[in-house]
Amino acid sequence: MLKRGSNPLWRFPGVAPTALIVFAYLYLPIFILIAYSFNENRLATIWTGFTFDWYGVVLNNPDIMRAARNSLIVASSATFMATLSAIIAGLCMTRDSFRGQQGVNAIMALPLIVPEIVTAVATLLFFVIIGMKLGLMTVIIAHTVFCIPFAYLPIRARLQGMDPRLEEAAADLYADPWRTFRRVTLPLLWPGILSGAMLAFIISLDTFVITYFVAGAGATTLPVYIFGMIRIGITPEVNAVSALMLLVSIAFVTLSFLIGRIQR
Amino acid sequence: MESVSEAAIEARRLTKVFDGPGGEVRALDNVDLIIRKNEFFTLLGPSGCGKTTLLRLVAGFEQPSGGELLMDGEAIAERPPHRRPVNTVFQSYALFPHMTVAENVGFGLEMMGRPREEIGQRVERMLALVKLEGMGPRRPNQLSGGQQQRVALARALANQPKVLLLDEPLSALDFKLRKEMQIELKRLQSETGITFVFVTHDQEEALTMSDRIAVMSDGNVLQIGSPTEIYEHPTSRFVADFIGETNLLTGRLSERMASSLRFELDSGGLLEGQEDGGNETGARVTLAVRPERAEISREGSGLAARIEQIVYFGTDTHYHLRLDEQTPFVVRHQNRSGATSRFSQGEEVRVTISPDAIRVLQD
């Protein structure tokens, strides 16, 4: 924790109020959303009383539950495949040097700057051209591709920060390349893999535009479902679903943080 | 003593070229070298001279660009590092941070598939050898620099390698600890009988620890010999200059006499020497004289000089002289008697150098 006075930033006037405003700007809407998920009134903007009912409504809505299940299936599959690709890519990019490496690195990061709508249209066109039927599978494939750079960045950072002498030391101590990987590289890479996977999972859980384009009938995920609900009108039910998603995200971050702590 | 003459490692015209951003870099240029069994061999040179590259070629982390590399007479250049009977102590120690000290030390044995009890016993013995009993369950980051360094040593020695490679292992330690570890390493080498190949840029470290030293510069081995040979009989200007302090004098081999030679110095004056360094009469030569092998006096024969500065070091005093405008000369005088200097700054003195202290350099 920073102590007042130890950080030279405090010398400037108005640092504290500015920080407060920024945090309010970031988090106040979320607090309001959560607060109104406990609103008794059907109209989301008028507060009449406290209730847990909307959570019950959400959990008893088979459509929402199906969307949630889809979201989890898509996110888990996409995370697994994206992280695996990211590990392999990371190992290739840091343990070897070849011509055009910079270029490959740029291409790996490209999905981060390409507007999502472009990716979405392109992916949809691609599936149509190869004649693939839109469904849960197409969503998983699209999410995997989209999630790779998110999983890749922390894994590559971890690999780059790793002392290459450690792998040499393992080889020097008679470990063949596979055992060097299993006994030295992988355990040291683990925190990077974990944060990469976590990032990929949350990105996949949350991606709306791409999903909206490539999801076929019956492949509706939670964000797409919520969007559908909102078109009818914002109800506390929407707030409740959103609050639950937030809870899942927070749980995930906390879990990975705790695992990271135990690792150390 | 027969086994001593056998080669543990032999390099024949060993060459390593790196593709750098500014073109090719010749890290090793046709190096010929024999490292004998059971000796403490040091590769000494400034950074970038190729000493670490040579070590990494022996370990197998790099592939040679040309030439041969033999271990026990067998070509090993193609063998991957995990199939070479050598172990390395890295400059950064490279201890596995996710394993305990004991797991680190036992790693090589585990990879060789030794039974668990044997590994446990050997780890205990190794930790005792480097005086780290009871540290087994700790993590490397819970140890001090000196302790980590000894774990690295134990980890490498545990496998009883034929050759132990040490890449500037003491450079991260402070002065006192470094001195202790120098003695420790020397003790371990004679106790285990393992061939040590030690890389350093510290000439004093090389002189105190080695059986033989190879002085390297720009990818070449300039001279190989015992510490005494290297210090007393440097063959090149670089070696003379790099190992210890040296006065360099230029001149001409002017005359051959019955039992000695005479050099005429550019700074004026004549010097009597014993070796001609393979030069003919009349040839230009560079002479090297160690500061402790010269004497100064108020009168008598010898080279004329003026005292520019007197530096007191406690054990000895350094007199910085000038023979003429271009030629500085340092004389080191051991302070056997009282602390007061016999001479004073600005004084005109005579420098005498005994004939056997004069070395003729090749270039």
XYZ file of C-alpha atoms in Angstrom:
627
model
C 0.000 0.000 0.000
C 1.240 3.426 -0.829
C 1.626 5.777 2.019
C 0.763 9.388 1.600
C 3.999 11.255 1.074
C 5.881 8.291 -0.322
C 4.265 8.831 -3.710
C 5.423 12.060 -5.372
C 2.073 12.262 -7.180
C 0.467 13.595 -4.005
C 2.385 16.828 -4.421
C -0.013 17.922 -7.162
C -3.218 19.571 -6.006
C -6.507 17.836 -6.742
C -5.107 14.339 -7.180
C -7.462 12.794 -4.631
C -10.712 14.364 -5.920
C -9.770 13.504 -9.511
C -9.110 9.900 -8.565
C -12.446 9.802 -6.761
C -14.308 11.134 -9.805
C -12.633 8.607 -12.090
C -13.521 5.725 -9.786
C -17.100 6.950 -9.492
C -17.314 7.198 -13.276
C -16.050 3.639 -13.580
C -17.983 1.900 -10.875
C -21.098 3.931 -10.006
C -23.146 2.536 -12.923
C -22.254 -0.988 -11.851
C -23.287 -0.275 -8.264
C -26.586 1.151 -9.475
C -27.150 -1.892 -11.671
C -26.580 -4.218 -8.719
C -28.695 -2.100 -6.393
C -31.663 -2.093 -8.793
C -31.473 -5.866 -9.215
C -33.021 -5.899 -5.714
C -35.795 -3.485 -6.711
C -39.319 -4.701 -6.129
C -40.791 -2.575 -8.914
C -41.002 -3.996 -12.408
C -39.853 -0.667 -13.843
C -36.122 -0.627 -13.425
C -35.841 3.090 -12.727
C -38.332 3.485 -9.874
C -37.336 2.144 -6.455
C -40.208 0.833 -4.391
C -38.727 -1.788 -2.115
C -36.134 -4.524 -1.533
C -36.557 -8.050 -2.843
C -34.578 -11.135 -3.926
C -37.422 -12.192 -6.229
C -35.755 -11.284 -9.480
C -32.939 -13.710 -8.815
C -35.543 -16.408 -8.381
C -37.186 -15.391 -11.635
C -33.830 -15.582 -13.406
C -32.943 -18.984 -12.020
C -36.374 -20.352 -12.931
C -36.258 -19.042 -16.480
C -35.311 -22.038 -18.687
C -34.237 -19.748 -21.558
C -31.772 -17.897 -19.352
C -30.446 -21.119 -17.910
C -29.937 -22.534 -21.390
C -28.112 -19.360 -22.462
C -25.937 -19.569 -19.349
C -25.126 -23.196 -20.119
C -24.191 -22.261 -23.687
C -22.004 -19.446 -22.416
C -20.144 -21.787 -20.079
C -19.658 -24.464 -22.753
C -18.398 -21.899 -25.252
C -16.140 -20.129 -22.763
C -14.600 -23.351 -21.418
C -13.946 -24.855 -24.851
C -12.651 -21.620 -26.344
C -10.441 -21.002 -23.297
C -8.949 -24.463 -23.483
C -8.131 -24.293 -27.169
C -7.020 -20.662 -27.163
C -4.717 -21.206 -24.177
C -3.205 -24.314 -25.707
C -2.515 -22.442 -28.960
C -1.130 -19.514 -26.989
C 1.289 -21.762 -25.059
C 2.607 -23.323 -28.252
C 2.846 -19.924 -29.959
C 4.587 -18.434 -26.924
C 7.164 -21.230 -26.814
C 7.879 -20.870 -30.522
C 8.167 -17.109 -30.322
C 10.476 -16.916 -27.309
C 12.571 -20.071 -27.512
C 13.568 -19.620 -31.108
C 14.473 -16.725 -33.294
C 13.622 -16.685 -36.962
C 13.148 -14.299 -39.840
C 9.942 -12.304 -39.695
C 9.426 -12.946 -35.989
C 8.368 -9.332 -35.441
C 5.793 -9.719 -38.183
C 4.365 -12.874 -36.654
C 4.145 -11.118 -33.309
C 2.205 -8.265 -34.883
C -0.184 -10.674 -36.582
C -0.740 -12.477 -33.267
C -1.824 -9.214 -31.671
C -3.888 -8.053 -34.644
C -7.270 -9.280 -33.363
C -6.823 -6.833 -30.465
C -6.959 -3.832 -32.787
C -9.215 -5.063 -35.592
C -12.724 -3.695 -34.898
C -14.818 -6.519 -33.521
C -17.546 -5.904 -36.049
C -15.056 -6.541 -38.884
C -13.973 -9.816 -37.302
C -17.625 -10.741 -36.799
C -18.660 -10.100 -40.404
C -15.534 -11.801 -41.738
C -16.041 -14.857 -39.542
C -19.700 -15.116 -40.544
C -18.762 -14.848 -44.243
C -16.104 -17.488 -43.754
C -18.568 -19.945 -42.195
C -21.088 -19.271 -44.955
C -18.462 -19.782 -47.685
C -17.222 -23.106 -46.317
C -20.834 -24.069 -45.777
C -20.633 -24.646 -42.046
C -23.985 -24.668 -40.272
C -24.208 -21.952 -37.645
C -24.560 -23.349 -34.146
C -22.647 -23.734 -30.897
C -19.617 -25.079 -32.789
C -19.220 -21.962 -34.900
C -19.391 -19.805 -31.766
C -16.670 -21.901 -30.115
C -14.406 -21.637 -33.161
C -14.911 -17.882 -33.491
C -14.303 -17.351 -29.766
C -11.162 -19.485 -29.811
C -9.649 -17.356 -32.556
C -10.709 -14.160 -30.841
C -9.328 -15.258 -27.456
C -5.868 -16.424 -28.582
C -4.175 -13.003 -28.343
C -5.627 -12.434 -24.874
C -4.241 -15.749 -23.674
C -1.012 -15.218 -25.595
C 0.069 -11.902 -24.080
C 0.487 -12.943 -20.427
C 2.026 -16.284 -21.443
C 4.577 -14.617 -23.684
C 5.369 -12.031 -21.020
C 5.993 -14.806 -18.522
C 8.211 -16.711 -20.956
C 10.213 -13.619 -21.780
C 10.764 -12.922 -18.109
C 12.012 -16.460 -17.546
C 15.779 -16.897 -17.293
C 16.799 -18.998 -20.339
C 19.633 -20.344 -18.184
C 17.070 -22.359 -16.202
C 16.242 -24.489 -19.224
C 19.917 -24.782 -20.034
C 20.584 -25.855 -16.467
C 17.956 -28.590 -16.766
C 19.491 -29.820 -20.031
C 22.899 -29.636 -18.385
C 21.537 -31.882 -15.611
C 20.601 -34.601 -18.111
C 16.943 -33.666 -18.650
C 15.865 -34.287 -22.244
C 13.801 -31.551 -23.945
C 10.452 -33.041 -22.898
C 11.442 -33.415 -19.239
C 12.975 -29.953 -19.270
C 9.599 -28.661 -20.390
C 7.611 -30.676 -17.874
C 9.842 -30.160 -14.846
C 11.115 -26.622 -15.370
C 9.384 -24.621 -18.110
C 5.802 -25.618 -17.411
C 5.820 -25.104 -13.614
C 7.408 -21.692 -14.051
C 5.016 -20.802 -16.840
C 1.964 -21.813 -14.829
C 1.009 -18.361 -13.482
C 1.157 -16.984 -17.026
C -1.008 -19.817 -18.331
C -3.479 -19.227 -15.528
C -3.878 -15.523 -16.137
C -3.993 -16.089 -19.897
C -6.727 -18.687 -19.521
C -8.654 -16.508 -17.110
C -8.508 -13.546 -19.448
C -9.623 -15.715 -22.375
C -12.519 -17.114 -20.313
C -13.835 -13.731 -19.291
C -13.431 -12.294 -22.797
C -15.327 -15.237 -24.237
C -18.041 -15.003 -21.606
C -18.547 -11.374 -22.464
C -18.111 -11.181 -26.255
C -21.340 -10.037 -27.811
C -20.827 -8.817 -31.382
C -19.082 -11.908 -32.743
C -21.464 -14.246 -30.945
C -24.476 -12.355 -32.255
C -23.256 -12.849 -35.821
C -22.181 -16.476 -35.765
C -24.567 -18.034 -33.252
C -27.170 -20.191 -34.882
C -30.534 -21.179 -33.485
C -30.218 -22.664 -29.994
C -26.689 -21.301 -29.585
C -27.735 -18.126 -27.791
C -25.266 -17.090 -25.089
C -25.999 -14.918 -22.074
C -24.905 -11.563 -23.547
C -26.966 -12.224 -26.650
C -29.956 -13.210 -24.505
C -29.611 -10.109 -22.335
C -29.517 -7.959 -25.442
C -32.749 -9.589 -26.519
C -34.346 -8.881 -23.146
C -33.301 -5.247 -23.216
C -35.083 -4.676 -26.510
C -38.331 -5.367 -24.686
C -37.338 -3.034 -21.837
C -34.938 -2.904 -18.928
C -36.355 -4.929 -16.056
C -34.753 -5.852 -12.736
C -34.481 -9.330 -14.246
C -31.821 -8.001 -16.654
C -30.050 -6.378 -13.727
C -30.122 -9.654 -11.817
C -28.600 -11.635 -14.721
C -25.911 -8.996 -15.152
C -25.150 -9.032 -11.438
C -24.790 -12.818 -11.554
C -22.364 -12.595 -14.477
C -20.361 -10.032 -12.578
C -20.282 -12.393 -9.614
C -18.889 -15.185 -11.818
C -16.197 -12.858 -13.166
C -15.183 -11.701 -9.695
C -15.127 -15.278 -8.452
C -12.828 -16.187 -11.310
C -10.401 -13.349 -10.719
C -10.299 -14.072 -7.005
C -9.696 -17.753 -7.609
C -6.804 -17.168 -9.997
C -5.349 -14.592 -7.623
C -5.481 -17.094 -4.760
C -3.939 -19.866 -6.879
C -1.203 -17.459 -7.879
C -0.526 -16.737 -4.215
C -0.335 -20.416 -3.297
C 2.024 -21.069 -6.201
C 4.404 -18.521 -4.826
C 51.182 -38.890 -12.977
C 50.394 -40.547 -16.255
C 46.713 -39.722 -16.213
C 47.509 -36.032 -15.739
C 48.848 -35.759 -19.256
C 45.669 -37.200 -20.759
C 43.311 -34.728 -22.379
C 39.878 -34.331 -20.831
C 38.838 -31.838 -23.475
C 40.498 -31.008 -26.719
C 39.582 -28.249 -29.151
C 40.949 -28.367 -32.653
C 40.607 -25.252 -34.801
C 37.341 -24.652 -32.976
C 35.417 -21.769 -34.492
C 32.137 -20.140 -33.558
C 30.528 -17.431 -35.642
C 27.407 -15.588 -34.505
C 25.102 -13.698 -36.832
C 24.825 -10.351 -35.153
C 22.751 -7.372 -36.263
C 25.961 -5.722 -37.505
C 27.146 -8.764 -39.464
C 29.087 -11.824 -38.425
C 30.871 -11.951 -35.114
C 33.753 -14.370 -34.725
C 33.465 -15.354 -31.084
C 36.040 -18.122 -31.461
C 38.629 -18.182 -34.208
C 40.429 -21.477 -34.844
C 41.104 -22.223 -31.201
C 43.460 -25.097 -30.376
C 43.397 -26.132 -26.764
C 43.968 -29.134 -24.550
C 42.511 -29.338 -21.063
C 44.119 -32.121 -19.057
C 42.346 -34.509 -16.744
C 42.038 -33.471 -13.102
C 43.400 -29.995 -13.615
C 42.011 -26.642 -12.608
C 41.979 -24.900 -15.961
C 41.055 -21.237 -16.303
C 39.889 -19.339 -19.350
C 40.887 -15.755 -18.689
C 40.125 -12.690 -20.744
C 38.128 -9.483 -20.950
C 34.414 -9.625 -21.724
C 33.764 -10.522 -25.341
C 36.999 -12.490 -25.730
C 35.134 -15.755 -26.365
C 35.783 -17.506 -23.055
C 32.101 -17.999 -22.224
C 31.375 -19.094 -25.793
C 34.042 -21.778 -25.469
C 32.457 -22.936 -22.211
C 28.995 -23.035 -23.794
C 30.346 -25.112 -26.685
C 31.763 -27.629 -24.222
C 28.448 -27.716 -22.333
C 26.550 -28.144 -25.588
C 24.406 -25.004 -25.406
C 25.929 -23.796 -28.670
C 27.008 -25.646 -31.776
C 30.457 -24.943 -33.246
C 30.637 -23.355 -36.694
C 33.819 -25.216 -37.480
C 36.601 -27.343 -36.047
C 36.454 -30.241 -33.655
C 35.627 -30.653 -30.001
C 36.740 -33.843 -28.280
C 35.983 -35.160 -24.825
C 38.083 -38.142 -23.746
C 39.127 -38.400 -27.372
C 35.547 -38.648 -28.575
C 33.915 -36.041 -30.839
C 31.026 -34.487 -28.919
C 30.103 -31.432 -30.975
C 26.894 -33.105 -32.166
C 25.797 -34.394 -28.782
C 22.955 -32.520 -27.038
C 23.789 -31.085 -23.602
C 21.781 -33.683 -21.671
C 24.006 -36.459 -23.029
C 27.329 -34.905 -22.043
C 29.109 -35.906 -18.852
C 29.702 -32.290 -17.900
C 27.878 -30.021 -15.496
C 27.786 -26.262 -15.324
C 27.771 -23.717 -12.526
C 26.116 -20.681 -14.055
C 27.050 -17.104 -13.387
C 23.461 -16.392 -12.315
C 23.379 -19.809 -10.526
C 20.158 -20.697 -12.442
C 18.696 -22.553 -9.448
C 15.167 -23.800 -10.081
C 13.046 -21.386 -8.026
C 10.068 -23.760 -7.766
C 12.099 -26.552 -6.182
C 13.687 -26.911 -2.776
C 17.442 -26.900 -2.307
C 17.420 -30.692 -1.988
C 15.313 -31.090 -5.149
C 17.706 -28.807 -6.980
C 20.760 -30.756 -5.887
C 19.088 -34.102 -6.665
C 17.727 -33.036 -10.056
C 20.564 -34.455 -12.147
C 20.539 -37.788 -10.292
C 16.768 -37.995 -10.671
C 17.088 -37.399 -14.414
C 19.677 -40.178 -14.580
C 17.092 -42.461 -12.985
C 18.958 -43.194 -9.764
C 16.955 -44.806 -6.935
C 15.370 -42.463 -4.442
C 17.424 -43.557 -1.396
C 20.652 -43.063 -3.282
C 19.586 -39.584 -4.355
C 18.685 -38.685 -0.779
C 22.034 -39.860 0.553
C 24.024 -38.146 -2.160
C 22.136 -34.882 -1.673
C 22.950 -35.012 2.042
C 26.594 -35.655 1.301
C 26.756 -32.840 -1.254
C 25.126 -30.350 1.090
C 27.673 -31.348 3.736
C 30.478 -30.918 1.223
C 29.472 -27.314 0.551
C 28.651 -26.747 4.254
C 24.896 -26.343 3.832
C 23.698 -29.149 6.111
C 20.017 -28.874 6.966
C 19.260 -26.380 4.192
C 17.639 -29.070 2.023
C 13.980 -28.149 2.602
C 14.496 -24.444 1.919
C 13.758 -22.624 -1.305
C 16.621 -20.973 -3.212
C 15.155 -17.496 -2.651
C 15.427 -18.025 1.126
C 19.209 -18.282 0.861
C 21.904 -15.639 0.633
C 23.934 -15.131 -2.536
C 26.863 -17.094 -1.184
C 24.608 -19.974 -0.125
C 22.862 -20.043 -3.519
C 26.248 -20.186 -5.161
C 27.147 -23.220 -3.074
C 23.840 -24.921 -3.904
C 24.661 -24.407 -7.584
C 28.029 -25.993 -6.944
C 26.515 -28.934 -5.061
C 23.917 -29.431 -7.796
C 26.636 -29.685 -10.424
C 29.015 -31.839 -8.366
C 26.300 -34.267 -7.229
C 26.388 -35.962 -10.622
C 30.126 -36.618 -10.440
C 30.716 -35.130 -13.879
C 33.939 -35.736 -15.750
C 34.274 -32.017 -16.240
C 32.821 -29.166 -14.199
C 32.291 -25.910 -16.058
C 32.198 -22.717 -14.017
C 31.071 -19.520 -15.717
C 32.295 -16.602 -13.590
C 30.600 -18.171 -10.572
C 32.069 -15.756 -8.052
C 31.415 -12.477 -9.813
C 28.174 -11.758 -7.943
C 29.723 -12.224 -4.506
C 31.260 -9.516 -2.387
C 35.005 -9.345 -1.887
C 35.322 -11.313 1.354
C 32.945 -14.080 0.298
C 34.714 -14.313 -3.029
C 38.035 -14.910 -1.312
C 36.461 -17.642 0.836
C 34.856 -19.311 -2.161
C 38.122 -19.243 -4.104
C 39.758 -21.340 -1.408
C 36.629 -23.497 -1.163
C 36.601 -24.187 -4.897
C 40.260 -25.089 -4.895
C 39.623 -27.473 -1.991
C 36.647 -29.089 -3.757
C 38.658 -29.526 -6.914
C 41.497 -31.346 -5.194
C 39.087 -33.393 -3.040
C 36.908 -34.569 -5.920
C 39.603 -34.817 -8.567
C 37.164 -33.524 -11.161
C 38.495 -31.434 -14.041
C 37.446 -27.819 -13.463
C 37.136 -25.393 -16.348
C 36.789 -21.973 -14.829
C 35.892 -18.821 -16.740
C 36.826 -15.444 -15.320
C 37.891 -11.949 -16.286
C 39.603 -11.483 -12.924
C 43.338 -12.061 -13.377
C 44.008 -12.316 -9.665
C 41.345 -15.023 -9.308
C 42.927 -16.877 -12.232
C 46.430 -16.657 -10.792
C 45.494 -17.833 -7.307
C 43.289 -20.793 -8.276
C 44.497 -22.312 -11.518
C 46.851 -25.105 -12.428
C 46.965 -23.663 -15.927
C 45.539 -20.559 -17.544
C 44.561 -19.809 -21.124
C 44.560 -16.078 -21.823
C 42.046 -15.173 -24.497
C 41.412 -12.084 -26.553
C 39.151 -11.494 -29.560
C 38.305 -15.160 -29.999
C 41.910 -16.324 -29.879
C 43.960 -18.095 -27.238
C 47.089 -15.986 -26.843
C 49.008 -17.991 -24.299
C 48.546 -21.118 -22.208
C 50.631 -21.851 -19.157
C 50.901 -22.099 -15.404
C 50.166 -18.925 -13.414
C 53.909 -18.393 -12.940
C 54.607 -18.797 -16.645
C 51.805 -16.451 -17.601
C 52.852 -13.834 -15.091
C 56.621 -14.137 -15.385
C 56.904 -14.910 -19.077
C 54.107 -13.230 -20.994
C 54.745 -13.654 -24.701
C 52.546 -10.871 -26.000
C 51.867 -7.275 -25.138
C 48.216 -8.136 -24.441
C 49.040 -10.855 -21.907
C 51.689 -8.736 -20.223
C 49.269 -5.852 -19.952
C 46.190 -7.858 -18.936
C 47.836 -9.928 -16.199
C 49.026 -7.641 -13.463
C 50.685 -4.300 -13.963
C 53.432 -3.968 -16.526
C 55.815 -1.313 -17.757
C 56.205 -1.399 -21.512
C 59.369 -0.019 -23.067
C 60.058 0.240 -26.775
C 63.512 0.160 -28.293
C 65.999 -1.734 -30.400
C 68.038 -4.865 -29.843
C 71.343 -3.117 -30.346
C 74.124 -5.503 -29.392
C 74.818 -9.136 -28.587
C 77.494 -9.864 -26.035
C 78.960 -13.104 -24.754
C 76.319 -13.869 -22.141
C 73.829 -11.069 -22.508
C 72.045 -8.685 -24.859
C 71.852 -4.934 -24.931
C 68.723 -2.927 -25.710
C 68.752 0.697 -26.696
C 65.567 2.377 -25.454
C 63.599 5.041 -27.324
C 63.429 6.976 -24.081
C 67.211 6.982 -23.903
C 69.570 4.728 -22.014
C 70.649 1.137 -22.325
C 69.244 -2.010 -20.703
C 70.965 -5.322 -20.314
C 68.797 -8.403 -20.900
C 69.050 -12.166 -21.300
C 66.451 -13.204 -23.869
C 66.089 -11.948 -27.423
C 62.532 -13.188 -28.012
C 63.639 -14.554 -31.399
C 64.675 -11.144 -32.705
C 67.732 -10.374 -34.769
C 70.241 -7.739 -33.854
C 68.937 -4.336 -34.837
C 65.246 -5.348 -34.645
C 62.673 -3.157 -32.904
C 61.377 -4.729 -29.706
C 58.859 -4.148 -26.954
C 60.081 -4.949 -23.475
C 57.960 -5.668 -20.417
C 59.089 -5.113 -16.853
C 56.971 -5.856 -13.779
C 56.807 -2.915 -11.340
C 58.080 -5.058 -8.452
C 61.145 -6.159 -10.432
C 62.593 -2.659 -10.740
C 64.457 -0.669 -8.107
C 65.025 3.013 -7.707
C 68.008 4.687 -6.159
C 69.432 8.186 -5.828
C 72.671 7.577 -7.629
C 74.564 4.932 -9.570
C 73.920 3.504 -12.977
C 70.450 2.866 -14.382
C 67.830 4.718 -16.371
C 67.310 8.361 -15.524
C 63.813 9.154 -14.306
C 61.814 11.736 -12.422
C 59.273 10.899 -9.700
C 55.853 12.234 -10.699
C 53.760 10.757 -7.925
C 54.116 8.562 -4.896
C 51.147 6.400 -3.896
C 51.161 4.681 -0.536
C 49.303 1.325 -0.402
C 50.161 0.130 3.066
C 51.951 -3.077 2.124
C 53.840 -1.290 -0.621
C 54.466 2.058 -2.235
C 54.058 2.811 -5.940
C 56.412 5.309 -7.542
C 55.017 6.730 -10.758
C 58.025 7.805 -12.785
C 58.679 9.272 -16.177
C 61.699 8.227 -18.220
C 60.854 10.886 -20.797
C 57.707 12.701 -21.982
C 56.195 9.591 -23.619
C 57.350 6.909 -21.246
C 55.746 6.401 -17.853
C 57.229 3.784 -15.573
C 55.942 2.367 -12.307
C 58.133 0.926 -9.571
C 56.555 -0.956 -6.695
C 58.531 -0.974 -3.512
C 57.540 -3.265 -0.670
C 57.417 -1.419 2.654
C 59.596 -3.622 4.777
C 60.879 -0.947 7.099
C 59.350 2.321 8.299
C 56.363 3.945 6.673
C 58.096 7.099 5.532
C 59.063 7.234 1.880
C 62.721 7.431 1.110
C 62.049 9.620 -1.889
C 60.028 12.691 -2.608
C 57.975 13.929 -5.499
C 59.860 15.659 -8.306
C 63.156 14.033 -7.385
C 65.525 12.844 -10.110
C 66.330 9.153 -9.590
C 67.885 6.129 -11.255
C 65.947 2.969 -12.175
C 67.785 -0.322 -12.180
C 66.307 -3.476 -13.670
C 67.987 -6.829 -13.314
C 68.575 -8.571 -16.695
C 66.374 -11.565 -15.839
C 63.370 -9.287 -15.210
C 63.230 -8.101 -18.797
C 60.767 -9.855 -21.132
C 60.781 -9.404 -24.865
C 57.215 -9.412 -26.238
C 56.148 -10.773 -29.589
C 54.149 -7.747 -30.665
